C-alpha atoms as one frame of an Amber mdcrd trajectory, in Angstrom:
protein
   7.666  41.412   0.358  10.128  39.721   2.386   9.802  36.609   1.509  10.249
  37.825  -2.337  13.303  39.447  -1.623  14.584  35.919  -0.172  13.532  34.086
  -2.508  15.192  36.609  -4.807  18.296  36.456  -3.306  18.410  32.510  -3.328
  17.456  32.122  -6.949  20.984  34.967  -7.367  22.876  32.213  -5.567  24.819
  29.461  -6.384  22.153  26.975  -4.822  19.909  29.265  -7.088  21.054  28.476
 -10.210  21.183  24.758  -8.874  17.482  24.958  -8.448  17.185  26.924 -11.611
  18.150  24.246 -14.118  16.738  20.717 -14.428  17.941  19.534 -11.487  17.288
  15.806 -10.702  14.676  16.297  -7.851  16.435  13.534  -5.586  19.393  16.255
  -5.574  17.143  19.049  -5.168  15.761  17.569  -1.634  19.205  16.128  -0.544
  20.454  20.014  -1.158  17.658  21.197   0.992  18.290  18.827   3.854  21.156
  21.489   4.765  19.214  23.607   6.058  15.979  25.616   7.007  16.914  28.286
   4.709  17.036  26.117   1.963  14.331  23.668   2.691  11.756  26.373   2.594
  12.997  27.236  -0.595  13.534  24.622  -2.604  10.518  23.002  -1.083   8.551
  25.605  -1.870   5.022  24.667  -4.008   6.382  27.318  -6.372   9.238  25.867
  -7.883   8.454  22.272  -7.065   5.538  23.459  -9.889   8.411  25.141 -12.103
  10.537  21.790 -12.279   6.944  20.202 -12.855   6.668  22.805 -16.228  10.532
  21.548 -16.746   9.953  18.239 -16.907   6.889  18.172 -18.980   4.585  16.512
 -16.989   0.892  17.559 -17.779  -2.529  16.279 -17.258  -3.917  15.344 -14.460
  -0.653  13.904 -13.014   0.692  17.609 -12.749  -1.767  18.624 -11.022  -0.990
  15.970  -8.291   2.662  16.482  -7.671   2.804  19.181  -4.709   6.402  17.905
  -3.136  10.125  16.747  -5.023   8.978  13.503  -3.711   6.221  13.527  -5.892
   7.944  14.791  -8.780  10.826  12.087  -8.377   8.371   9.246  -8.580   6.515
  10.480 -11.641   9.912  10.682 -13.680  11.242   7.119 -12.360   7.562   5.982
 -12.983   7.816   7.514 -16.685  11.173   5.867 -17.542   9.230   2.329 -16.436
   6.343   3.178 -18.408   8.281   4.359 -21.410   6.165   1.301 -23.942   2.423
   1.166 -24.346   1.320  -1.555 -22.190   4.857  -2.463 -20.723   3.726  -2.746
 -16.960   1.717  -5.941 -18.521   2.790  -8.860 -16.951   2.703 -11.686 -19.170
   2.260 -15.376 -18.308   2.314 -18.751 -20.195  -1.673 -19.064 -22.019  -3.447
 -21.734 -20.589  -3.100 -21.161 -17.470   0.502 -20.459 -16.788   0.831 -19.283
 -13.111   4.943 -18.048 -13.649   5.825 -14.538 -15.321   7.487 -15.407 -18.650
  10.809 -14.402 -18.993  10.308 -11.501 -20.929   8.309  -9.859 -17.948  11.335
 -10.449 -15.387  13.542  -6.628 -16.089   9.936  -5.064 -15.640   9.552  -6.498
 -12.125  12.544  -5.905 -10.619  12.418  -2.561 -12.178   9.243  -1.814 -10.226
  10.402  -3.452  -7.041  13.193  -0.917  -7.361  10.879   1.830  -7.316   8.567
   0.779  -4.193  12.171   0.368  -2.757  12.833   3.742  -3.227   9.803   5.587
  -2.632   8.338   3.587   0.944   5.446   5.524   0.425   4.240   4.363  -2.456
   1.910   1.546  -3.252   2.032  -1.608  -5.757  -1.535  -2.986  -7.175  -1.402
  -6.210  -9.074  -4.782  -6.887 -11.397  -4.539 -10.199 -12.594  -6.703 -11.857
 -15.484  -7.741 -15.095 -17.000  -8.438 -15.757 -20.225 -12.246 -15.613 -21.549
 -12.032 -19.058 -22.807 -11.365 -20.415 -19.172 -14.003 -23.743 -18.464 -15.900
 -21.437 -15.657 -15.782 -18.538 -13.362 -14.150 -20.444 -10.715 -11.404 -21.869
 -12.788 -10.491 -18.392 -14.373 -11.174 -16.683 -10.717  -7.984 -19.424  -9.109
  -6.153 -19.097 -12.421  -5.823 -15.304 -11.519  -5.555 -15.440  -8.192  -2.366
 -17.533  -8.550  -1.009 -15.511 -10.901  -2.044 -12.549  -8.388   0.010 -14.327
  -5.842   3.152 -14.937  -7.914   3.602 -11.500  -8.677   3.462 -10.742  -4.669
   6.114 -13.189  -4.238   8.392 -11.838  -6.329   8.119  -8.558  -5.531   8.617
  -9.149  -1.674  11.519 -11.759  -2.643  13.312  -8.642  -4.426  12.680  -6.042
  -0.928   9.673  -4.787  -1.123   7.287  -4.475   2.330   4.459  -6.636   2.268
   2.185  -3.885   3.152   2.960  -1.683  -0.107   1.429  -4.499  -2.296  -2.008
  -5.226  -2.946  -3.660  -7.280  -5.493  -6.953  -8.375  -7.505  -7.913 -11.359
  -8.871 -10.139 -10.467 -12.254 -10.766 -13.982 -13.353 -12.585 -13.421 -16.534
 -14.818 -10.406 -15.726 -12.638  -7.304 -17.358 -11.149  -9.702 -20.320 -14.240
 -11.036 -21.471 -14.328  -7.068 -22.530 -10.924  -7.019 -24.213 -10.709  -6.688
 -27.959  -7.595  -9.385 -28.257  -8.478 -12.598 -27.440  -4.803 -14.062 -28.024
  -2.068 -15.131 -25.514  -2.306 -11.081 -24.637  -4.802 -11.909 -22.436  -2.791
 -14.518 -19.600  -1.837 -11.220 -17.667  -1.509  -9.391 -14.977  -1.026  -5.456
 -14.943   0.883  -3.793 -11.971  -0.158   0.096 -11.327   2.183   2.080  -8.883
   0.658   5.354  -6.492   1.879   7.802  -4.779  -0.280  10.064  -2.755  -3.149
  10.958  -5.452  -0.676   9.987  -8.011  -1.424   6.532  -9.816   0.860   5.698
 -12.762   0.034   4.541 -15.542  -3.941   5.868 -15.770  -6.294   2.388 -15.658
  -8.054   1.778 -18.630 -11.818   2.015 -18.834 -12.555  -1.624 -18.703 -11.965
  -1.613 -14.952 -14.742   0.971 -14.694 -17.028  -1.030 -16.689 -16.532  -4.777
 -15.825 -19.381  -6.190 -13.628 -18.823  -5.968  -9.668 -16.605  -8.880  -8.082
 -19.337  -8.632  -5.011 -21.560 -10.371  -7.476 -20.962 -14.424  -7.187 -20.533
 -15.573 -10.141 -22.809 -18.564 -11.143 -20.778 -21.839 -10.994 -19.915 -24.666
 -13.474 -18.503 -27.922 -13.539 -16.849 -29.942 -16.109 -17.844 -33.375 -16.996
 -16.467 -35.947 -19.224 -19.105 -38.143 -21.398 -18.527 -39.787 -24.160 -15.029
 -37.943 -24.507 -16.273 -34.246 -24.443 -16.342 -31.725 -21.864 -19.408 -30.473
 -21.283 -20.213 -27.428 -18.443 -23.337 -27.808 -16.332 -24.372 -24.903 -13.870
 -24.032 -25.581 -10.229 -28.539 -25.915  -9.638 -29.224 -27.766 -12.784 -27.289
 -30.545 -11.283 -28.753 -30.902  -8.150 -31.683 -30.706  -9.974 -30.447 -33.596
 -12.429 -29.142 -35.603  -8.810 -32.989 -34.870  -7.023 -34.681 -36.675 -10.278
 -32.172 -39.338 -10.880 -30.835 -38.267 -14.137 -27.795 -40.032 -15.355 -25.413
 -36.772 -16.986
């Protein structure tokens, strides 16, 4: 009972009303930095789960955000993932190891955002194409790839131990539909707490273990083409002599 009478007087005040509307949440917690009285107000579950209803954020994401901190991140992290697929990372087919151009706003735009929330944590998945010569050529392909995104994102501020990457190779595109220039990327996922923006696609859940060693190839030339020979049937061509 006296708590609900507080709380009713607060929400009569002009802090109140503050809370009342849509309030950007970074305001929210800077207003209840003044004080105790206000802190366990405005910090309240209760209304952090009102601005939650305010801001339209369902799913399973709304069920995660429990502080202002949480709901701050989910907005900036909407206004970043405003485009299907716009936290892909794109780089030059073939085996292009340098964001293109076009990928360059997105980055800093998610550096920004680790910036700002020092809690939160980056995860780069990089890919190869399907079409790569063998496992281990698509598995360094992606790994530099992995590694370029790190750069960049700890040349624009952002603490080495918020970012974390993968290196796919070949295993989860080899299950993609598009087999087109699409596929020389990297995706970058964002959490916070139990909160991971955007929601991973399937493929991640289905593609083979990367504890599993792939089997390995190399390329020879003869007679002008390329041909790919697995790792034991040449040592078994080298034990018996056989000119390949």
């Amino acid at each position: 009972g006296e708590h609900q009478d507080g709380s009713l007087l607060f929400l009569g005040s002009l802090e109140g009303d503050l809370v009342a509307s849509h309030c950007d949440p970074e305001a929210l917690a800077c207003l209840a930095a003044c004080s105790k009285m206000l802190y366990g107000n405005i910090c309240c579950i209760e209304l952090v789960r009102r601005r939650v209803e305010d801001w339209q954020i369902t799913g399973e994401q709304s069920e995660q955000c429990h502080q202002l901190e949480h709901l701050a991140f989910s907005l900036a992290m909407r206004e970043l993932c405003d485009q299907p697929n716009s936290h892909h990372v794109l780089f030059g087919y073939g085996g292009g190891k340098t964001p293109l151009a076009s990928a360059v706003p997105f980055l800093h735009s998610a550096a920004s955002i680790a910036k700002r929330f020092p809690r939160a944590k980056v995860h780069v998945d990089a890919h190869a194409g399907v079409y790569a010569p063998s496992h281990r050529v698509a598995d360094k392909c992606s790994l530099g790839r992995a590694q370029s995104i790190r750069q960049h994102l700890l040349a624009q501020g952002v603490a080495a131990a918020q970012i974390s990457t993968t290196a796919w190779g070949k295993y989860v595109s080899s299950s993609w539909t598009e087999q087109d220039d699409r596929v020389a990327r990297a995706e970058v996922y964002i959490c916070l707490d139990a909160i991971h923006l955007p929601d991973k696609p399937d493929y991640y859940r289905n593609s083979p273990s990367l504890s599993t060693e792939p089997q390995a190839f190399h390329i020879y030339n003869r007679d002008g083409h390329f041909w790919l020979m697995p790792e034991e049937e040449l040592e078994m061509s080298r034990f018996l002599a056989i000119d390949v």
